[in-house]
Structure formats: C-alpha cells, structure tokens
Amino acid sequence: MDSSKLAFKLFLENPSALASGEIVPVFHNLIQQKAVPDHLLIDVADYEHVPNGPGSLLVSHEANIHLDDGQGRRGLLYIRKQPIAGDLPERIRQVLRYTLEVAHKLEQHPSLAGRVKFKTDELAFRINDRLHGPNSTTTYEAIKPALEAVLAEAYPIADLTLEYRPASPLDLFEVKVKSSTNPGAAAMLECLGFFPAVA
C-alpha cells in the first residue's frame, strides 16, 4: 500500500473535562514552543461549533492534528499529509509515534492541569487516501500484517483485537483496535523506542 496519508485517533478518557475551545490556546502554545518534533506548525483553526465535526485543528506542513468530535467521540486525531520514508510498517510506526507524542504533550501541558488523559486500550487507524487505500477488504488484507507488527511492538504484553467492517467506498478506510491493557501514551512511546520528551 503506497501511501503515507495515514491517521490514528486516540479517545479522551473524560471528554467533558475540556470546555469548548479550551484547547485552542494550548495549540497556539505548541506552535510557539515548536513542540512537535519534525513538524512545521503553522496555524490553529476552531470548528468546535460543528456537531460531530473537526473540532480544534492544529495545522502543520506535515499533518493536521485535531481534537475532534468525529463519529460522536472526542479524541486526538493525527492525519498525515506529507510522505514518510520507509516501508509500510515504518510509516505506520511513525504516524503512531507522532500521535502518541502529541497526546503526551497535551497530557503534560501545565494549562490543562492534568485533566486530559487519553485512552490507549482502544484506538482507530485510518487511511486518508481513497486512491491508494480504498475502503475494501483487499486494503485490509494488504495492511493488516504491517499494522499488527507495529501494534505488537507498542503493546508487547497485550491481547489485541482488530476490527474492520466493510462500509461505503465513500467512507475512509478504518480499523478499530482494542487492547486488553491501557499502558498510556508515554509507555507506548518507550516500547516503540521513542522516549517522550519532557513537556
């Protein structure tokens, strides 16, 4: 599967812990601090008024980073836009890494006072590329070994379940992942070999 337009979403443990728009100044602070490695952070947009929408958006050259309400569930969504070097497992690994790094930054951000915590016993993997990653069983069979290999690295002692349900070709390809453990973003980064930076 020849695409880097991959995405992961982590869900908030307590979605009501954040007021509408509260993450916007935090995203601005991340820009000021150049806080996301290997990313040129550019701007912030607020779409909190859109029901089940894109929420608050941190725009970078490399990716769009949302605190979104898609499918009625608030969470951190990292959508890669630019190519990543390496084979498919390495591209998946890097996108998961950046998702976890932003999650860890938000969990540790002083202005949020520890109110933000992301669940890691479930996540969603998506392909934001209908040309190279159509929503089909063929795509699932093509990416499954690579996705399983990366997840096994991130969750070394967990039982994992991958769920793909064929849907409309107009919908993005998505795999739902459930884990028997909830290790946290920092622990998963360490398992992947990326030690979380101090916020």
mmCIF file of C-alpha atoms in Angstrom:
data_model
loop_
_atom_site.group_PDB
_atom_site.id
_atom_site.type_symbol
_atom_site.label_atom_id
_atom_site.label_comp_id
_atom_site.label_asym_id
_atom_site.label_seq_id
_atom_site.Cartn_x
_atom_site.Cartn_y
_atom_site.Cartn_z
ATOM 1 C CA MET A 1 0.000 0.000 0.000
ATOM 2 C CA ASP A 2 1.814 3.041 -1.322
ATOM 3 C CA SER A 3 0.580 5.937 0.790
ATOM 4 C CA SER A 4 1.715 7.986 3.759
ATOM 5 C CA LYS A 5 -1.710 9.577 4.276
ATOM 6 C CA LEU A 6 -2.304 7.560 7.417
ATOM 7 C CA ALA A 7 -4.094 8.532 10.609
ATOM 8 C CA PHE A 8 -4.536 7.420 14.194
ATOM 9 C CA LYS A 9 -7.130 8.565 16.697
ATOM 10 C CA LEU A 10 -6.915 8.265 20.480
ATOM 11 C CA PHE A 11 -10.034 8.879 22.549
ATOM 12 C CA LEU A 12 -10.305 11.015 25.672
ATOM 13 C CA GLU A 13 -10.984 9.178 28.910
ATOM 14 C CA ASN A 14 -13.150 12.073 30.105
ATOM 15 C CA PRO A 15 -14.479 14.068 27.128
ATOM 16 C CA SER A 16 -16.280 16.553 29.384
ATOM 17 C CA ALA A 17 -13.028 17.577 31.091
ATOM 18 C CA LEU A 18 -12.350 20.186 28.405
ATOM 19 C CA ALA A 19 -14.564 23.181 27.738
ATOM 20 C CA SER A 20 -15.374 24.094 24.151
ATOM 21 C CA GLY A 21 -12.420 25.880 22.570
ATOM 22 C CA GLU A 22 -10.182 25.375 25.596
ATOM 23 C CA ILE A 23 -7.560 23.515 23.566
ATOM 24 C CA VAL A 24 -7.109 26.420 21.105
ATOM 25 C CA PRO A 25 -4.648 28.447 23.244
ATOM 26 C CA VAL A 26 -2.813 25.219 24.050
ATOM 27 C CA PHE A 27 -2.351 24.548 20.335
ATOM 28 C CA HIS A 28 -1.067 28.120 19.896
ATOM 29 C CA ASN A 29 1.416 27.462 22.688
ATOM 30 C CA LEU A 30 2.620 24.301 20.947
ATOM 31 C CA ILE A 31 3.333 26.424 17.863
ATOM 32 C CA GLN A 32 5.286 28.956 19.927
ATOM 33 C CA GLN A 33 7.300 26.204 21.593
ATOM 34 C CA LYS A 34 7.857 24.260 18.340
ATOM 35 C CA ALA A 35 6.696 21.361 20.449
ATOM 36 C CA VAL A 36 6.041 18.632 17.870
ATOM 37 C CA PRO A 37 9.279 17.055 16.579
ATOM 38 C CA ASP A 38 9.848 17.095 12.817
ATOM 39 C CA HIS A 39 6.784 19.291 12.222
ATOM 40 C CA LEU A 40 6.485 22.871 10.998
ATOM 41 C CA LEU A 41 3.481 24.080 12.999
ATOM 42 C CA ILE A 42 1.631 26.824 11.165
ATOM 43 C CA ASP A 43 -1.805 27.802 12.486
ATOM 44 C CA VAL A 44 -4.848 26.894 14.567
ATOM 45 C CA ALA A 45 -8.499 26.776 13.498
ATOM 46 C CA ASP A 46 -11.557 26.341 15.706
ATOM 47 C CA TYR A 47 -14.512 24.323 14.393
ATOM 48 C CA GLU A 48 -15.984 23.464 17.784
ATOM 49 C CA HIS A 49 -19.368 24.820 16.643
ATOM 50 C CA VAL A 50 -19.735 21.990 14.087
ATOM 51 C CA PRO A 51 -21.586 18.989 15.594
ATOM 52 C CA ASN A 52 -19.517 15.777 15.408
ATOM 53 C CA GLY A 53 -17.019 17.799 13.402
ATOM 54 C CA PRO A 54 -13.295 18.507 13.131
ATOM 55 C CA GLY A 55 -13.160 20.323 16.479
ATOM 56 C CA SER A 56 -9.989 22.326 17.076
ATOM 57 C CA LEU A 57 -7.291 21.969 14.434
ATOM 58 C CA LEU A 58 -3.530 22.421 14.713
ATOM 59 C CA VAL A 59 -2.197 22.780 11.172
ATOM 60 C CA SER A 60 1.328 21.779 10.262
ATOM 61 C CA HIS A 61 3.031 21.306 6.923
ATOM 62 C CA GLU A 62 3.328 17.587 7.619
ATOM 63 C CA ALA A 63 -0.023 16.791 9.215
ATOM 64 C CA ASN A 64 -3.358 18.029 10.504
ATOM 65 C CA ILE A 65 -3.773 17.463 14.231
ATOM 66 C CA HIS A 66 -7.313 17.654 15.592
ATOM 67 C CA LEU A 67 -9.014 17.455 18.921
ATOM 68 C CA ASP A 68 -12.137 16.350 17.120
ATOM 69 C CA ASP A 69 -15.637 15.018 17.763
ATOM 70 C CA GLY A 70 -15.900 12.779 14.721
ATOM 71 C CA GLN A 71 -18.385 9.906 14.981
ATOM 72 C CA GLY A 72 -19.602 11.474 18.221
ATOM 73 C CA ARG A 73 -16.425 10.698 20.178
ATOM 74 C CA ARG A 74 -13.920 13.324 21.243
ATOM 75 C CA GLY A 75 -10.285 12.465 20.762
ATOM 76 C CA LEU A 76 -6.922 13.334 19.287
ATOM 77 C CA LEU A 77 -6.742 12.702 15.540
ATOM 78 C CA TYR A 78 -3.411 12.884 13.709
ATOM 79 C CA ILE A 79 -3.746 12.883 9.901
ATOM 80 C CA ARG A 80 -0.511 12.686 7.935
ATOM 81 C CA LYS A 81 -0.321 14.769 4.746
ATOM 82 C CA GLN A 82 3.305 14.527 3.630
ATOM 83 C CA PRO A 83 5.334 11.433 2.653
ATOM 84 C CA ILE A 84 7.284 9.439 5.232
ATOM 85 C CA ALA A 85 10.371 7.479 4.229
ATOM 86 C CA GLY A 86 10.364 3.726 4.675
ATOM 87 C CA ASP A 87 8.164 0.721 4.097
ATOM 88 C CA LEU A 88 4.559 0.454 5.256
ATOM 89 C CA PRO A 89 5.346 -0.767 8.801
ATOM 90 C CA GLU A 90 7.757 2.145 9.275
ATOM 91 C CA ARG A 91 5.203 4.665 8.004
ATOM 92 C CA ILE A 92 2.550 3.285 10.350
ATOM 93 C CA ARG A 93 5.074 3.307 13.197
ATOM 94 C CA GLN A 94 5.987 6.953 12.632
ATOM 95 C CA VAL A 95 2.370 8.104 12.428
ATOM 96 C CA LEU A 96 1.583 6.264 15.665
ATOM 97 C CA ARG A 97 4.679 7.820 17.220
ATOM 98 C CA TYR A 98 3.607 11.373 16.360
ATOM 99 C CA THR A 99 0.054 10.726 17.569
ATOM 100 C CA LEU A 100 1.365 9.499 20.909
ATOM 101 C CA GLU A 101 3.853 12.364 21.212
ATOM 102 C CA VAL A 102 1.119 14.983 20.795
ATOM 103 C CA ALA A 103 -1.107 13.076 23.228
ATOM 104 C CA HIS A 104 1.698 13.035 25.787
ATOM 105 C CA LYS A 105 2.312 16.770 25.290
ATOM 106 C CA LEU A 106 -1.352 17.532 25.955
ATOM 107 C CA GLU A 107 -1.500 15.256 28.992
ATOM 108 C CA GLN A 108 1.508 17.050 30.485
ATOM 109 C CA HIS A 109 0.592 20.607 29.457
ATOM 110 C CA PRO A 110 0.528 22.839 32.571
ATOM 111 C CA SER A 111 -2.505 24.866 31.495
ATOM 112 C CA LEU A 112 -4.648 21.723 31.367
ATOM 113 C CA ALA A 113 -3.767 20.807 34.952
ATOM 114 C CA GLY A 114 -3.722 17.076 34.352
ATOM 115 C CA ARG A 115 -7.345 16.989 33.192
ATOM 116 C CA VAL A 116 -6.514 15.470 29.810
ATOM 117 C CA LYS A 117 -5.900 11.732 29.628
ATOM 118 C CA PHE A 118 -6.132 9.607 26.509
ATOM 119 C CA LYS A 119 -7.322 6.025 26.495
ATOM 120 C CA THR A 120 -4.849 3.615 24.963
ATOM 121 C CA ASP A 121 -6.908 0.461 25.324
ATOM 122 C CA GLU A 122 -8.568 1.400 22.051
ATOM 123 C CA LEU A 123 -7.683 3.457 19.023
ATOM 124 C CA ALA A 124 -8.652 3.910 15.401
ATOM 125 C CA PHE A 125 -6.370 3.582 12.377
ATOM 126 C CA ARG A 126 -7.413 5.220 9.117
ATOM 127 C CA ILE A 127 -6.150 5.715 5.594
ATOM 128 C CA ASN A 128 -6.970 9.187 4.301
ATOM 129 C CA ASP A 129 -6.312 8.197 0.695
ATOM 130 C CA ARG A 130 -9.167 6.698 -1.305
ATOM 131 C CA LEU A 131 -6.954 6.169 -4.365
ATOM 132 C CA HIS A 132 -4.212 4.104 -2.719
ATOM 133 C CA GLY A 133 -6.183 2.876 0.282
ATOM 134 C CA PRO A 134 -9.812 2.342 -0.736
ATOM 135 C CA ASN A 135 -12.296 1.163 1.858
ATOM 136 C CA SER A 136 -12.212 -2.517 0.957
ATOM 137 C CA THR A 137 -11.357 -5.949 2.307
ATOM 138 C CA THR A 138 -8.454 -6.031 -0.153
ATOM 139 C CA THR A 139 -6.926 -2.986 1.536
ATOM 140 C CA TYR A 140 -7.439 -4.559 4.956
ATOM 141 C CA GLU A 141 -5.662 -7.755 3.960
ATOM 142 C CA ALA A 142 -2.821 -5.700 2.471
ATOM 143 C CA ILE A 143 -2.176 -3.544 5.545
ATOM 144 C CA LYS A 144 -3.080 -5.991 8.312
ATOM 145 C CA PRO A 145 0.368 -7.651 8.714
ATOM 146 C CA ALA A 146 2.146 -4.283 8.924
ATOM 147 C CA LEU A 147 -0.410 -2.826 11.324
ATOM 148 C CA GLU A 148 -0.285 -5.906 13.547
ATOM 149 C CA ALA A 149 3.524 -5.801 13.647
ATOM 150 C CA VAL A 150 3.618 -2.175 14.788
ATOM 151 C CA LEU A 151 0.858 -2.664 17.351
ATOM 152 C CA ALA A 152 2.628 -5.722 18.769
ATOM 153 C CA GLU A 153 5.662 -3.513 19.330
ATOM 154 C CA ALA A 154 3.606 -0.783 21.019
ATOM 155 C CA TYR A 155 1.584 -3.262 23.126
ATOM 156 C CA PRO A 156 4.123 -6.008 23.972
ATOM 157 C CA ILE A 157 2.042 -7.754 26.654
ATOM 158 C CA ALA A 158 -1.494 -7.098 25.436
ATOM 159 C CA ASP A 159 -4.075 -9.161 23.635
ATOM 160 C CA LEU A 160 -5.136 -7.122 20.619
ATOM 161 C CA THR A 161 -8.294 -7.235 18.539
ATOM 162 C CA LEU A 162 -8.537 -5.624 15.109
ATOM 163 C CA GLU A 163 -11.965 -4.936 13.663
ATOM 164 C CA TYR A 164 -12.652 -3.929 10.087
ATOM 165 C CA ARG A 165 -16.195 -3.662 8.809
ATOM 166 C CA PRO A 166 -16.620 -3.092 5.080
ATOM 167 C CA ALA A 167 -18.643 0.041 4.504
ATOM 168 C CA SER A 168 -19.361 2.521 1.747
ATOM 169 C CA PRO A 169 -16.430 3.229 -0.602
ATOM 170 C CA LEU A 170 -17.160 6.888 0.113
ATOM 171 C CA ASP A 171 -16.105 6.408 3.745
ATOM 172 C CA LEU A 172 -12.456 6.375 4.741
ATOM 173 C CA PHE A 173 -10.850 3.023 5.437
ATOM 174 C CA GLU A 174 -10.799 2.436 9.210
ATOM 175 C CA VAL A 175 -9.656 -0.323 11.543
ATOM 176 C CA LYS A 176 -10.715 -0.253 15.182
ATOM 177 C CA VAL A 177 -8.133 -1.623 17.596
ATOM 178 C CA LYS A 178 -8.855 -2.817 21.125
ATOM 179 C CA SER A 179 -6.257 -3.816 23.702
ATOM 180 C CA SER A 180 -6.501 -5.815 26.913
ATOM 181 C CA THR A 181 -4.192 -3.246 28.545
ATOM 182 C CA ASN A 182 -4.200 0.556 28.830
ATOM 183 C CA PRO A 183 -0.474 1.371 29.009
ATOM 184 C CA GLY A 184 -0.641 5.109 28.335
ATOM 185 C CA ALA A 185 0.985 7.254 25.670
ATOM 186 C CA ALA A 186 4.366 7.578 27.397
ATOM 187 C CA ALA A 187 4.759 3.831 27.909
ATOM 188 C CA MET A 188 3.808 3.125 24.303
ATOM 189 C CA LEU A 189 6.384 5.628 23.058
ATOM 190 C CA GLU A 190 9.034 3.862 25.100
ATOM 191 C CA CYS A 191 8.006 0.495 23.673
ATOM 192 C CA LEU A 192 8.379 1.953 20.177
ATOM 193 C CA GLY A 193 11.837 3.293 21.081
ATOM 194 C CA PHE A 194 10.815 6.954 21.225
ATOM 195 C CA PHE A 195 11.301 8.239 24.737
ATOM 196 C CA PRO A 196 8.788 11.015 25.436
ATOM 197 C CA ALA A 197 10.245 14.474 25.715
ATOM 198 C CA VAL A 198 9.614 16.493 28.848
ATOM 199 C CA ALA A 199 6.718 18.872 28.212
#
